[in-house]
Short mmCIF file of C-alpha atoms in Angstrom, two decimals:
data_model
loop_
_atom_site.label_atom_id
_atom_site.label_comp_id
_atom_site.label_asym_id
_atom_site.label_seq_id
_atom_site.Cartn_x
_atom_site.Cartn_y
_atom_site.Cartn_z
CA UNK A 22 -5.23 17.89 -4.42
CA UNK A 23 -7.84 16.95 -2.09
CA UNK A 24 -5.74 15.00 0.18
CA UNK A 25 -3.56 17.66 0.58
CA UNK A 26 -5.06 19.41 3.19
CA UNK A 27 -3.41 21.18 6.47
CA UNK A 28 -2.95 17.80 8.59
CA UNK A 29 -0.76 17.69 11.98
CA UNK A 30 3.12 16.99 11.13
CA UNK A 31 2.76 13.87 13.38
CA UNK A 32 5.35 11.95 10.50
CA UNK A 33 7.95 14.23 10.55
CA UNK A 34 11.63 12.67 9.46
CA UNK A 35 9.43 9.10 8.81
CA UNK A 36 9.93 7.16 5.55
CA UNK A 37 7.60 5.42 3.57
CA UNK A 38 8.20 2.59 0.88
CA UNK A 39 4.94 2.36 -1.14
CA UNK A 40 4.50 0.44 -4.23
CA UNK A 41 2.71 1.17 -7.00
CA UNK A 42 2.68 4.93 -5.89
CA UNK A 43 2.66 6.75 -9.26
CA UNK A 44 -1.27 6.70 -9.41
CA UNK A 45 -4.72 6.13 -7.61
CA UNK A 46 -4.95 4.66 -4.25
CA UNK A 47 -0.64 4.11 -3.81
CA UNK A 48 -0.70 8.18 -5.30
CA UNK A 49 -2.93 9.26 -2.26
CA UNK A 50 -1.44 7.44 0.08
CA UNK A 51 1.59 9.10 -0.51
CA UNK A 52 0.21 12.40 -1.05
CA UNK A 53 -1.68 12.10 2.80
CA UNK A 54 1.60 10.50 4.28
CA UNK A 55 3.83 13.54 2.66
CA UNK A 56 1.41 16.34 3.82
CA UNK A 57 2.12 14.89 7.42
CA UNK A 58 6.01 15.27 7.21
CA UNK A 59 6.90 11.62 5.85
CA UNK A 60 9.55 11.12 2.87
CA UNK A 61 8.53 8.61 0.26
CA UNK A 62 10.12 6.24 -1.67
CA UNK A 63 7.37 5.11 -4.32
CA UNK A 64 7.62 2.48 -6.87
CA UNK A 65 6.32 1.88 -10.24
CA UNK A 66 6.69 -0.27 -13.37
CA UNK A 67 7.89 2.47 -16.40
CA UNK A 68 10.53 4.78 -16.33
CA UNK A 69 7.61 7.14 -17.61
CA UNK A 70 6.15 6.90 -14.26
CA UNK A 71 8.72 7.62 -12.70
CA UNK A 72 8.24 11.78 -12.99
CA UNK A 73 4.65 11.17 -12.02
CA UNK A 74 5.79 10.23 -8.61
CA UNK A 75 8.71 13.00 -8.19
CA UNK A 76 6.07 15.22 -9.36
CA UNK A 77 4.77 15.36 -5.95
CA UNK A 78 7.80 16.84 -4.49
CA UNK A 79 6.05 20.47 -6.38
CA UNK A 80 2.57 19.70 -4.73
CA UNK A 81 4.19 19.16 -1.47
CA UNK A 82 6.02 22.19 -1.69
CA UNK A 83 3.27 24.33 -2.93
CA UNK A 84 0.96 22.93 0.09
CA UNK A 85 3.45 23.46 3.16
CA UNK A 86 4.00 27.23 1.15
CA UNK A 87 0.76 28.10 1.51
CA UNK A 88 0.47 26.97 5.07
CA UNK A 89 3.71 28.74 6.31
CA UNK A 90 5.19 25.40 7.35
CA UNK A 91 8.50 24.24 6.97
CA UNK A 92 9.42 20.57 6.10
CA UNK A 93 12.39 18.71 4.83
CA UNK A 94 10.18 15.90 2.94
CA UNK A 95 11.84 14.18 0.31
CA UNK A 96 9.81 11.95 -2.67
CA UNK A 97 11.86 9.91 -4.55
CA UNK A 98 10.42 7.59 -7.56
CA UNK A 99 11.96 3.91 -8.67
CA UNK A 100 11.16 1.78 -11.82
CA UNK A 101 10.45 -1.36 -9.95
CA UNK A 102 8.21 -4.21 -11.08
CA UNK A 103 7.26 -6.65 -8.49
CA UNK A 104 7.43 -8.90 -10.97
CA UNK A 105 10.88 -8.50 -10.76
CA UNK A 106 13.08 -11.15 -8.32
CA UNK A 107 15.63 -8.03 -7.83
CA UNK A 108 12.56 -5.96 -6.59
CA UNK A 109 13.67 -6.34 -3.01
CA UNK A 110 17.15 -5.47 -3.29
CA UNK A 111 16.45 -2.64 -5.32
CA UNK A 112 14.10 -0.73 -3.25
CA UNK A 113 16.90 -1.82 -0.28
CA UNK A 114 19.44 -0.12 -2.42
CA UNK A 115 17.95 3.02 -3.17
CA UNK A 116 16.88 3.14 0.90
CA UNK A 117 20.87 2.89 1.98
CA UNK A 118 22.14 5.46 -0.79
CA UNK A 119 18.96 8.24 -0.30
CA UNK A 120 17.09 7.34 2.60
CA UNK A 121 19.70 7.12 5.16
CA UNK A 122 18.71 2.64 5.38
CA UNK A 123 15.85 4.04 7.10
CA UNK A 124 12.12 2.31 6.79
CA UNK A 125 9.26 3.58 8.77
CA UNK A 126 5.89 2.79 6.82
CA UNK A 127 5.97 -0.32 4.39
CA UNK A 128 2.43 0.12 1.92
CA UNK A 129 2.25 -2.95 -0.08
CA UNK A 130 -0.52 -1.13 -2.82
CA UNK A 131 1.23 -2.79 -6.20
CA UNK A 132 -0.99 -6.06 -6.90
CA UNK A 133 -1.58 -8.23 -10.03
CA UNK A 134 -5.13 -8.08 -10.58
CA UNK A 135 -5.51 -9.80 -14.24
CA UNK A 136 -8.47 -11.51 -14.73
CA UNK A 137 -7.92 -15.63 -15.32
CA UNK A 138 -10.61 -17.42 -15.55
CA UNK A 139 -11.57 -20.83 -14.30
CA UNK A 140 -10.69 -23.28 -17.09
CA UNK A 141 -8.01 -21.10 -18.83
CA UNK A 142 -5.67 -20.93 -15.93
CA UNK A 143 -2.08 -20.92 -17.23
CA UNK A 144 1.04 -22.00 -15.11
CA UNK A 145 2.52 -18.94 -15.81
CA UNK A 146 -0.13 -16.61 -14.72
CA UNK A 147 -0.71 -18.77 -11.43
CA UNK A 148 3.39 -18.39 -11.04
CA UNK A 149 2.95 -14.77 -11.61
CA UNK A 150 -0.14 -13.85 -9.27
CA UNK A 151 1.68 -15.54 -6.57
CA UNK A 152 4.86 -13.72 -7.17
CA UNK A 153 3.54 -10.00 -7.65
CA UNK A 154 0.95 -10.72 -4.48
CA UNK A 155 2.41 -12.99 -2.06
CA UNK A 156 6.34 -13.51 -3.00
CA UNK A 157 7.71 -10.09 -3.58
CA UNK A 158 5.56 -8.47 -0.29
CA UNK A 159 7.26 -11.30 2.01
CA UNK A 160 10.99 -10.35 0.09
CA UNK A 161 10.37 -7.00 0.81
CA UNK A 162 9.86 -7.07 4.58
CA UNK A 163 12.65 -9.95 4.95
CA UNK A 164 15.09 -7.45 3.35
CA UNK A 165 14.00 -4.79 5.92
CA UNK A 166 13.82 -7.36 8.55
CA UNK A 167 17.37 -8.62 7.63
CA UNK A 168 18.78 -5.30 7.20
CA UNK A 169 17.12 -3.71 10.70
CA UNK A 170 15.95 -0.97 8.73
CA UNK A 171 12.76 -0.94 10.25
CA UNK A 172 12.22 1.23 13.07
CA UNK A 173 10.40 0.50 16.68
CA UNK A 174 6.40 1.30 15.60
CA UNK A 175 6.96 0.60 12.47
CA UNK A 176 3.80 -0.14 10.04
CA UNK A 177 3.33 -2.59 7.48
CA UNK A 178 -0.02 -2.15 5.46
CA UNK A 179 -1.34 -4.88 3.01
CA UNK A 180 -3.55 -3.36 0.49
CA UNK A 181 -6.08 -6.23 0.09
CA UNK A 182 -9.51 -6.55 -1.97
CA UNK A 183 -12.88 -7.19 -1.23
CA UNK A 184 -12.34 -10.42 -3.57
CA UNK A 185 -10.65 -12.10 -0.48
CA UNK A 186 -13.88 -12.45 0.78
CA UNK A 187 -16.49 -12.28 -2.17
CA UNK A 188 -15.11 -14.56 -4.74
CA UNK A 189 -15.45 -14.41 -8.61
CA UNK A 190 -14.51 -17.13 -11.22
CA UNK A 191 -12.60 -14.77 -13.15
CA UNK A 192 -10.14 -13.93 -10.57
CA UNK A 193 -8.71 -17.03 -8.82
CA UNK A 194 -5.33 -16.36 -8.03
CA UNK A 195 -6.18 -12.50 -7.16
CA UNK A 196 -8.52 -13.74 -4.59
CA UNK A 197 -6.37 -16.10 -3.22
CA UNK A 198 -3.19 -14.00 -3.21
CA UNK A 199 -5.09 -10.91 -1.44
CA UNK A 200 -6.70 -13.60 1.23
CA UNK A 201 -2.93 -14.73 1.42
CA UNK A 202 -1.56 -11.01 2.12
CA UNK A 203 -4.30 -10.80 5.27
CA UNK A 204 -2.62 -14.10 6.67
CA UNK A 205 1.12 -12.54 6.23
CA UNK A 206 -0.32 -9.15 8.19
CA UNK A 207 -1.20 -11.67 11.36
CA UNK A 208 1.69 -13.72 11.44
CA UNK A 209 4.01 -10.15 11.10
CA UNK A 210 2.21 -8.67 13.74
CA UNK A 211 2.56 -11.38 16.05
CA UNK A 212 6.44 -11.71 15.24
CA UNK A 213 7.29 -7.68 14.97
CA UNK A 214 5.25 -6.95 17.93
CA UNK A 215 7.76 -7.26 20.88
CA UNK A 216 6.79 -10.51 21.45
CA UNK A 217 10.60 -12.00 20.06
CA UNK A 218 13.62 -11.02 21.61
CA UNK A 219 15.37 -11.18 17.82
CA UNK A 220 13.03 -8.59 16.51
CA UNK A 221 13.10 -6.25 19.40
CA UNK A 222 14.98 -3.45 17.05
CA UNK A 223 11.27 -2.75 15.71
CA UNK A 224 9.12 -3.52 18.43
CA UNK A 225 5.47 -2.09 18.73
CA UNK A 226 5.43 -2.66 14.91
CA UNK A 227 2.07 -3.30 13.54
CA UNK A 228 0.53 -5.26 10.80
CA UNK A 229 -2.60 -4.51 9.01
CA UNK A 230 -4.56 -5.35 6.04
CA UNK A 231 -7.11 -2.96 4.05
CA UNK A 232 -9.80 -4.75 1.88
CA UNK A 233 -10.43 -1.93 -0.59
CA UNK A 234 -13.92 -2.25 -2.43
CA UNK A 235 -14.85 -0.48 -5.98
CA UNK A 236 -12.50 2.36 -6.33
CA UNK A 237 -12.67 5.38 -9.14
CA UNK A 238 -9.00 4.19 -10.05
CA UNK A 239 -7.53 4.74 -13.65
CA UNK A 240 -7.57 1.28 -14.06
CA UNK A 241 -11.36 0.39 -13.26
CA UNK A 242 -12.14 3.26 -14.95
CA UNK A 243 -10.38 1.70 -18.13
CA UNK A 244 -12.26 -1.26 -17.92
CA UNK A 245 -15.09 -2.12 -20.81
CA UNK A 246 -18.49 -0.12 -20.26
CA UNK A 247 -20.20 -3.49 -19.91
CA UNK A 248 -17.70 -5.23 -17.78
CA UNK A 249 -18.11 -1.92 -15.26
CA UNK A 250 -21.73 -2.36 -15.32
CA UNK A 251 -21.15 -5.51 -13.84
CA UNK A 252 -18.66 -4.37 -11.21
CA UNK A 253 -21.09 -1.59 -10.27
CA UNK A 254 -24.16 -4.06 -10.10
CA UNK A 255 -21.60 -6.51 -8.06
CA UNK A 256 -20.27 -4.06 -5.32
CA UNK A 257 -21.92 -0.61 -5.16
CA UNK A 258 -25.73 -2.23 -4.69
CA UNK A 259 -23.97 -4.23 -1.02
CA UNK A 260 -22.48 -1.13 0.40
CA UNK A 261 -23.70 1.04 3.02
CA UNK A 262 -22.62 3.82 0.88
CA UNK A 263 -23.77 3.34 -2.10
CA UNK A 264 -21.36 5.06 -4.77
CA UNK A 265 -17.93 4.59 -6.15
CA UNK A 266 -15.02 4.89 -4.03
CA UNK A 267 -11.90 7.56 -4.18
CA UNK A 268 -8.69 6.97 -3.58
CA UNK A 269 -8.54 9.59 -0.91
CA UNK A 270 -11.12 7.55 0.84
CA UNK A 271 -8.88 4.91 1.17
CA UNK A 272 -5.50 6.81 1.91
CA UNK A 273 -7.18 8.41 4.84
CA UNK A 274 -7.93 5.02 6.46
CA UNK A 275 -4.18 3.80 5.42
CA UNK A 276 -3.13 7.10 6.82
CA UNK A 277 -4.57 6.45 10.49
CA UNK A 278 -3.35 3.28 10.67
CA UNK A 279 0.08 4.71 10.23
CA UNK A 280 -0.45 7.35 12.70
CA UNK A 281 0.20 6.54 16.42
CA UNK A 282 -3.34 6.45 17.34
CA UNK A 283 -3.58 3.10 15.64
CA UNK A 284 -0.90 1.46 17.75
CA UNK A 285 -3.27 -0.68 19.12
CA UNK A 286 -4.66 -2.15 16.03
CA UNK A 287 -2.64 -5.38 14.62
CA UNK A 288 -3.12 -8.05 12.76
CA UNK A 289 -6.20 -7.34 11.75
CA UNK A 290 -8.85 -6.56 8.43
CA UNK A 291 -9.71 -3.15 8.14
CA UNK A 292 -12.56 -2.48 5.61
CA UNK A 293 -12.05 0.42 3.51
CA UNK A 294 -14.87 -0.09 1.33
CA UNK A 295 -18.10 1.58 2.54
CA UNK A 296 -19.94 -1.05 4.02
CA UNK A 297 -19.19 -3.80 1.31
CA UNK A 298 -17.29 -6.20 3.46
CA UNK A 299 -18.50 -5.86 6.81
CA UNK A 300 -16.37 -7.04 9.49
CA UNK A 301 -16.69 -8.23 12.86
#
């Protein structure tokens, strides 16, 4: 609930499509997009998930009851896997039937992140890195595209990783997918823009990636004591701030960069993990 503080309703009748929304950093990012007005459509793999997600229709309404607002927010969740080549069409679907064909905010947070290691590299997981990190993002946005359900000032966010930049033998593909999800963020931003007379339906629509350093996520958390040692030793000891990230940390930078304010920032690499990757 720490995201869910009293923000400024500057997302009001917005929708957001965010993947992998049912926990960690895609949860909070829905959670501080919601508290600001801004419906949600939020995928995720099981069906179990699934009330995870609508779950935060009750936190929502708890939060605007205690601050006397009112708010016509509505979170829907979708079994989805981006592994899936009807992934696309299904989120489009469920837009046209609840969300009035209506996109606002596109959060690409679902990623493969298996570990495949140098020497054991199958082509089925290379096929499958590619298609969870690179193939169903660009699907998703031509569907929108396609459909003109993307608004003017639209945003499209690419969740990235620090292992764009700092590489690791264990984690090829992931590196190289997330380093491939910056490069779609520049070429949307220069298309979306306002630059092209065929996209003008959605101009002053930015493009953004976040590199997203060592995060308290279920997931890490799950990993082997030793193995998180490592991780720790890797990350935390090269950041200015030198302690595990929240999810909430990241959601509030996603959360500007959806916010008006940010307008001016596109096609860039925002760094959302405490110093680790510094850029400029």
């Amino acid at each position: 609930m720490a995201s869910l503080r009293i923000r400024e309703q500057d997302l009001t009748d917005k929708v957001a499509v965010i993947t992998g929304a049912s926990r960690g950093i895609g949860r909070a990012i829905a959670l501080n997009l919601a508290s600001r007005g801004c419906s949600i459509l939020g995928t995720c793999v099981t069906t179990e998930s699934i009330a995870l997600i609508n779950s935060m229709n009750e936190e929502i309404d708890t939060h605007f009851r205690s601050s006397s607002r009112t708010h016509n927010v509505k979170i829907l969740g979708i079994s989805c896997s981006i592994l899936s080549p009807t992934c696309a069409q299904t989120i489009v679907d469920t837009l046209v039937e609840n969300f009035s064909s209506r996109v606002d905010i596109f959060i690409n947070n679902a990623s493969d992140a298996r570990d495949a290691a140098l020497g054991e590299l199958s082509v089925e997981s290379i096929q499958e890195s590619m298609i969870s990190n690179i193939q169903t993002p660009v699907l998703i946005v031509e569907e929108f595209v396609k459909r003109k359900m993307f608004q003017p000032e639209s945003r499209i966010i690419y969740i990235s990783s620090v292992r764009s930049r700092q590489p690791w033998s264990g984690q090829l593909m992931y590196a190289a997918g997330k380093s491939a999800g910056e490069s779609l963020c520049r070429t949307w931003s220069m298309a979306f823009g306002g630059k092209e007379e065929k996209f003008s339906f959605m101009e002053g629509t930015t493009a953004n990636a976040v590199t997203v350093g060592l995060t308290q996520t279920d997931s890490v958390m799950k990993c082997p004591p030793d193995m998180l040692e490592v991780f720790k030793e890797e990350f935390i000891t090269l950041q200015s701030s030198p302690k595990f990230g929240q999810p909430e940390d990241v959601a509030d930078v996603v959360g500007m960069l959806c916010s008006r304010d940010a307008r001016w920032i596109t096609g860039t690499v925002v760094s959302a993990s405490g110093g680790g990757i510094k850029i400029g």
